[in-house]
Tab-separated table of C-alpha atoms and ligand atoms in Angstrom:
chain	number	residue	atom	x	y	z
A	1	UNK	CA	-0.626	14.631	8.171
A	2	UNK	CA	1.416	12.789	11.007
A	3	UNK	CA	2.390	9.217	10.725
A	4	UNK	CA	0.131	8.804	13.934
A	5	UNK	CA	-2.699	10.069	12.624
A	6	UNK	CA	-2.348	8.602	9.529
A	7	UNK	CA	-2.681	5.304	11.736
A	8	UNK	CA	-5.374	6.667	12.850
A	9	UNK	CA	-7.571	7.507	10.018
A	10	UNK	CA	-6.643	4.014	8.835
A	11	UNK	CA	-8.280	2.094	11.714
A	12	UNK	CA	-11.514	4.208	11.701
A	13	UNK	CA	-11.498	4.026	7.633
A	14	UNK	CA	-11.559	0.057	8.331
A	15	UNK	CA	-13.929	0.199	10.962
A	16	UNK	CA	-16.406	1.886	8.651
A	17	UNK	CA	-16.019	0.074	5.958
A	18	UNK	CA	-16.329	-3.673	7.105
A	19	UNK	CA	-18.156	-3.132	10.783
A	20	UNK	CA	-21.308	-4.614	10.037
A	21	UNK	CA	-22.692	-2.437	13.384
A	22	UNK	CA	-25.383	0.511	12.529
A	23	UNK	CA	-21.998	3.259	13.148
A	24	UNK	CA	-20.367	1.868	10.034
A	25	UNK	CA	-21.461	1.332	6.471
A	26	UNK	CA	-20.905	-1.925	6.108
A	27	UNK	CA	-19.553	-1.505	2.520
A	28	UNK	CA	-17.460	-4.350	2.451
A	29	UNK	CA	-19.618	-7.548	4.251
A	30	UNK	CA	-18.588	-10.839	5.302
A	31	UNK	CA	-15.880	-9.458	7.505
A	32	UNK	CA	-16.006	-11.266	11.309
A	33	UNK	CA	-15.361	-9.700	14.701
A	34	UNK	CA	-11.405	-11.048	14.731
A	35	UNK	CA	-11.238	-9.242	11.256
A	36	UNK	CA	-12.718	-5.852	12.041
A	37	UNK	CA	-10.352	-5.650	15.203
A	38	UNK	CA	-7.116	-6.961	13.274
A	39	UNK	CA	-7.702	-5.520	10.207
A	40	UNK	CA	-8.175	-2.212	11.744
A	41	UNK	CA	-4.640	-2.614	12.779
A	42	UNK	CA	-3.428	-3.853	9.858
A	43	UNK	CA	-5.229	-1.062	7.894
A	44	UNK	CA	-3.998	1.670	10.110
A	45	UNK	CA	-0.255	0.422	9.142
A	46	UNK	CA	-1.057	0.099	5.806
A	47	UNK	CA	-2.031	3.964	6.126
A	48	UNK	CA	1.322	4.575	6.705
A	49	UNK	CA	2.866	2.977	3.531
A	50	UNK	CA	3.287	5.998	1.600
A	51	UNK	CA	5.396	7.402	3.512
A	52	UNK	CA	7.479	4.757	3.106
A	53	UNK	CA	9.352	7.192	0.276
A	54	UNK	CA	10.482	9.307	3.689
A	55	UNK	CA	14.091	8.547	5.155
A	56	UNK	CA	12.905	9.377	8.956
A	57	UNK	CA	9.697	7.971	8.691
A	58	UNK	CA	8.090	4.894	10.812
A	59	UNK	CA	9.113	2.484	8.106
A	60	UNK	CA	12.017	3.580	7.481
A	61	UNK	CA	13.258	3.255	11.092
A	62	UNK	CA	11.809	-0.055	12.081
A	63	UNK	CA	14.154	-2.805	11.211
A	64	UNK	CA	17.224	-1.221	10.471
A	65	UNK	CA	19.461	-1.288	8.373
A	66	UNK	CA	17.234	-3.003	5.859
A	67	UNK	CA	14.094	-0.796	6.043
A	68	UNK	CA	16.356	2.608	5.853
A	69	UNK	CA	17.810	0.692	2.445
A	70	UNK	CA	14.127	0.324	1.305
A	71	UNK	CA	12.928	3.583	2.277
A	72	UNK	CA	15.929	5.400	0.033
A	73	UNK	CA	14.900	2.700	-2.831
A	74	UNK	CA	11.055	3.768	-2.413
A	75	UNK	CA	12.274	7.035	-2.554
A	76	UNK	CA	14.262	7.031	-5.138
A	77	UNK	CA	11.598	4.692	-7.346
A	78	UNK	CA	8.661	7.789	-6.661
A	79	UNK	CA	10.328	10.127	-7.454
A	80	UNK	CA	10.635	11.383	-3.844
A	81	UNK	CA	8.921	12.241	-0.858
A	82	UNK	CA	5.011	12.643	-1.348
A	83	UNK	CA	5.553	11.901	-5.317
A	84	UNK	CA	5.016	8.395	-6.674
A	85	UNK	CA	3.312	6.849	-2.933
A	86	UNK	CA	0.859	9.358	-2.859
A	87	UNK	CA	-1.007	9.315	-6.395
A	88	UNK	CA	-3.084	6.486	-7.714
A	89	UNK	CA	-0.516	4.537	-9.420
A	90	UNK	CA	1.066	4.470	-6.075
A	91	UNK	CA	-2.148	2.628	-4.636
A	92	UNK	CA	-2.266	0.601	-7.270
A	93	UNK	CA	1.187	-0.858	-6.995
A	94	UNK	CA	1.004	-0.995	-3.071
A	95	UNK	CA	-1.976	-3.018	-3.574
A	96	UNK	CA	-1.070	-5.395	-6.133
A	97	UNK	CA	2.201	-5.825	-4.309
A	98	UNK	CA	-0.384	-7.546	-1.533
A	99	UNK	CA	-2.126	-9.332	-3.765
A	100	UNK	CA	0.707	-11.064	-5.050
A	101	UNK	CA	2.052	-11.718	-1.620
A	102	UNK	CA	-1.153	-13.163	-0.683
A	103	UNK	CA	-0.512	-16.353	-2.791
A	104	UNK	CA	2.796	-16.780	-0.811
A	105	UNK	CA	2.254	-20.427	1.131
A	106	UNK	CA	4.616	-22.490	2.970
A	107	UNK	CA	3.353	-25.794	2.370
A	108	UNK	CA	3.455	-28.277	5.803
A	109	UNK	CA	2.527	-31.172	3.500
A	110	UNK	CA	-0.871	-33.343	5.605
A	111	UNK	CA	0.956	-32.102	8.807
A	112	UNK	CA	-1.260	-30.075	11.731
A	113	UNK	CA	-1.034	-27.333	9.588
A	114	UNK	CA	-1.682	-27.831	6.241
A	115	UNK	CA	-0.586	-25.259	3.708
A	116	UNK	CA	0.130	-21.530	5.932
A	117	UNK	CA	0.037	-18.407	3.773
A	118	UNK	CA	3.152	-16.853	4.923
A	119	UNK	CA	3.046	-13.714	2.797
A	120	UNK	CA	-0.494	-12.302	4.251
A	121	UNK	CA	0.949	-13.592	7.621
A	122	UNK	CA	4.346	-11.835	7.166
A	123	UNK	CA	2.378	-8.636	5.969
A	124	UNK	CA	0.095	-8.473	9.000
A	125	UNK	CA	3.043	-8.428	11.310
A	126	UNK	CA	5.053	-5.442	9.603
A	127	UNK	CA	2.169	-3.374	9.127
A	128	UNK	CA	0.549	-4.282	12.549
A	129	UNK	CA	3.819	-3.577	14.369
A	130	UNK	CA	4.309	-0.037	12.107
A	131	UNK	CA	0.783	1.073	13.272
A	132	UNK	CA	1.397	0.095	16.732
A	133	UNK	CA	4.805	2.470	16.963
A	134	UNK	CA	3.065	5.209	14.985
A	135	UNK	CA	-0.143	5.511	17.415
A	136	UNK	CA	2.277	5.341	20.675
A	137	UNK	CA	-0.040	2.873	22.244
A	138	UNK	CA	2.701	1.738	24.861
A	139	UNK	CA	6.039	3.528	25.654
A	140	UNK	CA	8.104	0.536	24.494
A	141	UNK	CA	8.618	1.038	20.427
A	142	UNK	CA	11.267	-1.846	20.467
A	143	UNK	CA	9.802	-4.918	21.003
A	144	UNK	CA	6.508	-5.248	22.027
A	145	UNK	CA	5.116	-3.835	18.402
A	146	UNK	CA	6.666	-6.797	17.234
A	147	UNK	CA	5.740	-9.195	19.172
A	148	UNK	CA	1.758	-8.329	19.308
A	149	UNK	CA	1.844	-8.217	15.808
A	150	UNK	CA	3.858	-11.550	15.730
A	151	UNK	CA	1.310	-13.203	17.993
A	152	UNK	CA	-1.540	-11.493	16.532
A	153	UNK	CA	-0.331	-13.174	13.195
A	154	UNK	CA	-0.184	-16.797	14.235
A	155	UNK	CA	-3.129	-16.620	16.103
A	156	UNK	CA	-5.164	-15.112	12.973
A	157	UNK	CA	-2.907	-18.035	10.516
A	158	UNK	CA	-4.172	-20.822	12.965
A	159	UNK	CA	-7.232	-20.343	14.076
A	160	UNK	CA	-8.678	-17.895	11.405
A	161	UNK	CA	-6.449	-18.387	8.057
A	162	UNK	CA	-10.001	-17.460	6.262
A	163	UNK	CA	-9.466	-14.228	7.662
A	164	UNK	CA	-6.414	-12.987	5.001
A	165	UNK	CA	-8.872	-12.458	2.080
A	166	UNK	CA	-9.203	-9.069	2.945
A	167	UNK	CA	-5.260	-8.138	2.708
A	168	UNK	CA	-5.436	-6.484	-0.254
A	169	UNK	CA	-8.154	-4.658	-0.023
A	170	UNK	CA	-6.931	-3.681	3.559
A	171	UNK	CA	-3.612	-2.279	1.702
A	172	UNK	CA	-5.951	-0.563	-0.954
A	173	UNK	CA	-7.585	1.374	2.031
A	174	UNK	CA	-4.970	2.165	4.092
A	175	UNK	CA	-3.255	3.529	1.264
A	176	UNK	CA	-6.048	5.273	-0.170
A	177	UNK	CA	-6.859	7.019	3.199
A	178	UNK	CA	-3.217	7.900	3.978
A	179	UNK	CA	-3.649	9.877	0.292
A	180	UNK	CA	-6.610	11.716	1.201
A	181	UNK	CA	-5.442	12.682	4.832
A	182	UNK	CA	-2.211	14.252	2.727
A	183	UNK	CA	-4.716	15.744	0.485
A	184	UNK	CA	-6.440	18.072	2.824
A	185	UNK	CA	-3.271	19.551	4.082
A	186	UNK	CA	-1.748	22.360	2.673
A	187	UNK	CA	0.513	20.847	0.364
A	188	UNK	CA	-1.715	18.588	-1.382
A	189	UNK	CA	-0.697	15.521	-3.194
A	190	UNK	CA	0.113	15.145	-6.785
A	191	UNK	CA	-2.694	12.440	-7.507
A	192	UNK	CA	-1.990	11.750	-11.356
A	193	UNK	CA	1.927	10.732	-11.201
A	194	UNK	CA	3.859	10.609	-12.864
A	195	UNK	CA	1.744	13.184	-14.816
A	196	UNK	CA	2.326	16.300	-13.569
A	197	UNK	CA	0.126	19.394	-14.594
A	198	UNK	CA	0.963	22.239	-13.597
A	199	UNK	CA	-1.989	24.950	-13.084
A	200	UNK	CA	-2.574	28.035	-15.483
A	201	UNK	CA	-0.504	31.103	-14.824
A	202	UNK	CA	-3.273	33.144	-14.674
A	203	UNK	CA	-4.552	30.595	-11.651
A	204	UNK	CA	-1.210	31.477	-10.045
A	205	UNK	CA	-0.491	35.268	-10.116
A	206	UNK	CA	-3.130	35.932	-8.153
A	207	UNK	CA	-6.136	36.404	-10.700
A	208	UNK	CA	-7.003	32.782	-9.579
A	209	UNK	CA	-9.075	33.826	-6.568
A	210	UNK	CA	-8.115	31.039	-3.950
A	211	UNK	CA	-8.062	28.411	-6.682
A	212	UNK	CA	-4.361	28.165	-6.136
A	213	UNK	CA	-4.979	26.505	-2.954
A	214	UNK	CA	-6.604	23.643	-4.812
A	215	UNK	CA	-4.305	23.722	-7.969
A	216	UNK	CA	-1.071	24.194	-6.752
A	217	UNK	CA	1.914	25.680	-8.970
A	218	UNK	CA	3.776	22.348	-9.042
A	219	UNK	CA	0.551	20.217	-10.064
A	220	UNK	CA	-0.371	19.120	-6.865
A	221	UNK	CA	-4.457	18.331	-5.467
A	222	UNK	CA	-5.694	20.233	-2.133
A	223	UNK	CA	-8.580	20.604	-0.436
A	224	UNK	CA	-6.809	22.163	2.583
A	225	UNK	CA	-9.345	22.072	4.941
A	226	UNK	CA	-6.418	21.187	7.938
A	227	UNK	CA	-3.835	23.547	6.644
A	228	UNK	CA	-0.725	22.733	7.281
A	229	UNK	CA	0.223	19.093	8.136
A	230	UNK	CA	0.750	18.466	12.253
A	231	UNK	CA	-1.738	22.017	12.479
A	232	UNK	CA	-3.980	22.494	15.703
A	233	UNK	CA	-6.587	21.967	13.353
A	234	UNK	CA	-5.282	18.051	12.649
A	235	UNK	CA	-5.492	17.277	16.095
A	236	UNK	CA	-9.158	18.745	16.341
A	237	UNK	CA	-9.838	16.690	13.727
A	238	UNK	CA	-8.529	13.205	14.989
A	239	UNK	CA	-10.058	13.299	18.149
A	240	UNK	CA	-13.544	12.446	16.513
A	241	UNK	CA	-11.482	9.282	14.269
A	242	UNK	CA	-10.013	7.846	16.743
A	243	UNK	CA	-12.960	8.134	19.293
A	244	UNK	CA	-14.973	6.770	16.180
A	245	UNK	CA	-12.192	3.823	15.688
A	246	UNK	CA	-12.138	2.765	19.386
A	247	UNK	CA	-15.676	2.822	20.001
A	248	UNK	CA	-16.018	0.529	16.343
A	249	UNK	CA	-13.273	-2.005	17.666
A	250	UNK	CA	-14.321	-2.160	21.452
A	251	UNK	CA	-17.683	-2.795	20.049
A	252	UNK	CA	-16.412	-5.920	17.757
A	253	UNK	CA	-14.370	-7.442	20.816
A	254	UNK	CA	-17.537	-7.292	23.150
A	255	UNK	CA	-19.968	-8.551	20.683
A	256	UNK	CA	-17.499	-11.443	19.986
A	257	UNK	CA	-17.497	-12.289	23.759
A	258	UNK	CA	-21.221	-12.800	23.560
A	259	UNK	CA	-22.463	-9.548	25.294
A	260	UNK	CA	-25.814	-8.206	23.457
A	261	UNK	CA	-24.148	-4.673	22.454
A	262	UNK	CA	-27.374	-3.717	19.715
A	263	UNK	CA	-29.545	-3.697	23.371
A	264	UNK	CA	-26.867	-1.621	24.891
A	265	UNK	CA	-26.931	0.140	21.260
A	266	UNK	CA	-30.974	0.620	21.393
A	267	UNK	CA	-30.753	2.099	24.744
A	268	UNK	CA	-27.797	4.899	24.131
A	269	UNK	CA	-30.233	5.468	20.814
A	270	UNK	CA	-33.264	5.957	22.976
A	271	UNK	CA	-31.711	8.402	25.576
A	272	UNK	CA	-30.900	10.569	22.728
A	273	UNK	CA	-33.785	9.818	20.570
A	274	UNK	CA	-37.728	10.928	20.639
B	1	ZN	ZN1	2.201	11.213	3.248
């Protein structure tokens, strides 16, 4: 899948998930308006950490020359491109890498402040600013990722510091989805690395029926129901997300200004209902 609709999938995934509106499940409560509407962003950059392991990817090119150095390290640590990032281990570390971060705090001592977690803080502005770039939203990739995700950071640290509980799990998902949207492309992803098992010869010389498409030869998962990654079919297939993303994140930012969207909700309900 493309780094853009990786983003993507990542900001409707979030949407779903924590939206407590009747379009999303609502799986993980407690989350305000502010969080469904930053987290999406943070969730859709975190959807793009596995393809950290890639030497031309987002990451890789977004503070240079230190993020190229990482990306080769990443690489070189998984095994290579769609190894190590894309099984569950992979998720696992990403995740627990945030979760450690999370108890990073600068302490102001009994100034305005009080103590500021800077490691959620620093977190939300590199994955904020990596979805930003990867979803194209303006033409400028240089600065203005940064600094939205820089303001969107202190805003969130001073007024809403409550807010960074969800980091990790907002890594977990992003991650998570990012595996899955690999997973229905052609190539699959190997899921159980550093494990590697590779599928039955019989499955592979044809006698398999089209289980080879599921099992490939080198031990990788597919459920190729996009094809091939960047396919005509992708696009289709995003168009629905991101409609489904927007329509979740517009709808946090207008019931946070105090309009009654569940009346405006009832009504679009009854036009289409009995
Ligand atoms: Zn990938």
């Amino acid at each position: 899948m493309m780094g853009g609709n990786h983003a993507a999938t990542g900001a409707a995934a979030w949407v779903a998930v924590t939206a407590s509106t009747p379009i999303a499940f609502g799986w993980y409560p407690g989350v305000s308006n502010a969080g469904v509407i930053v987290g999406s962003l943070v969730c859709a950059g975190a959807a793009l950490l596995p393809d950290a392991d890639h030497h031309s990817g987002t990451i890789a090119n977004s503070l240079k020359p230190v993020s190229n150095a990482v990306a080769r390290a990443v690489g070189k640590l998984s095994g290579g491109h769609r190894k190590g990032t894309h099984s569950i281990l992979g998720v696992a570390v990403f995740t627990a890498i945030a979760w450690l971060l999370s108890f990073l705090t600068l302490d102001t001592g009994d100034g305005l402040f009080g103590a500021i977690l800077i490691g959620p803080g620093i977190m939300c502005v590199l994955l904020v600013s990596y979805a930003l770039k990867a979803l194209k939203i303006t033409r400028d990739t240089k600065l203005l990722p940064w600094t939205t995700s820089i303001t969107l950071a202190v805003l969130i640290a001073v007024f809403a510091p409550e807010e960074w509980y969800w980091m990790p799990f907002s890594v977990a998902l992003g991650c998570t989805v990012h595996i899955l949207g690999d997973m229905i492309t052609t190539n699959g992803v190997p899921l159980l690395w550093p494990l590697k098992f590779r599928s039955p010869r019989w499955m592979r010389d044809g006698r398999g029926l089209e289980l080879d498409m599921i099992w490939r030869s080198g031990g990788n998962i597919s459920i190729p129901i996009l094809g091939d990654a960047g396919s005509v079919r992708e696009w289709i297939f995003l168009v629905p997300v991101s409609l489904y993303a927007i329509v979740g994140i517009v709808w946090a930012f207008l019931d946070q200004m105090g309009y009654d969207t569940m009346a405006v909700w009832n009504q679009v309900v009854g036009l289409f209902g009995a």
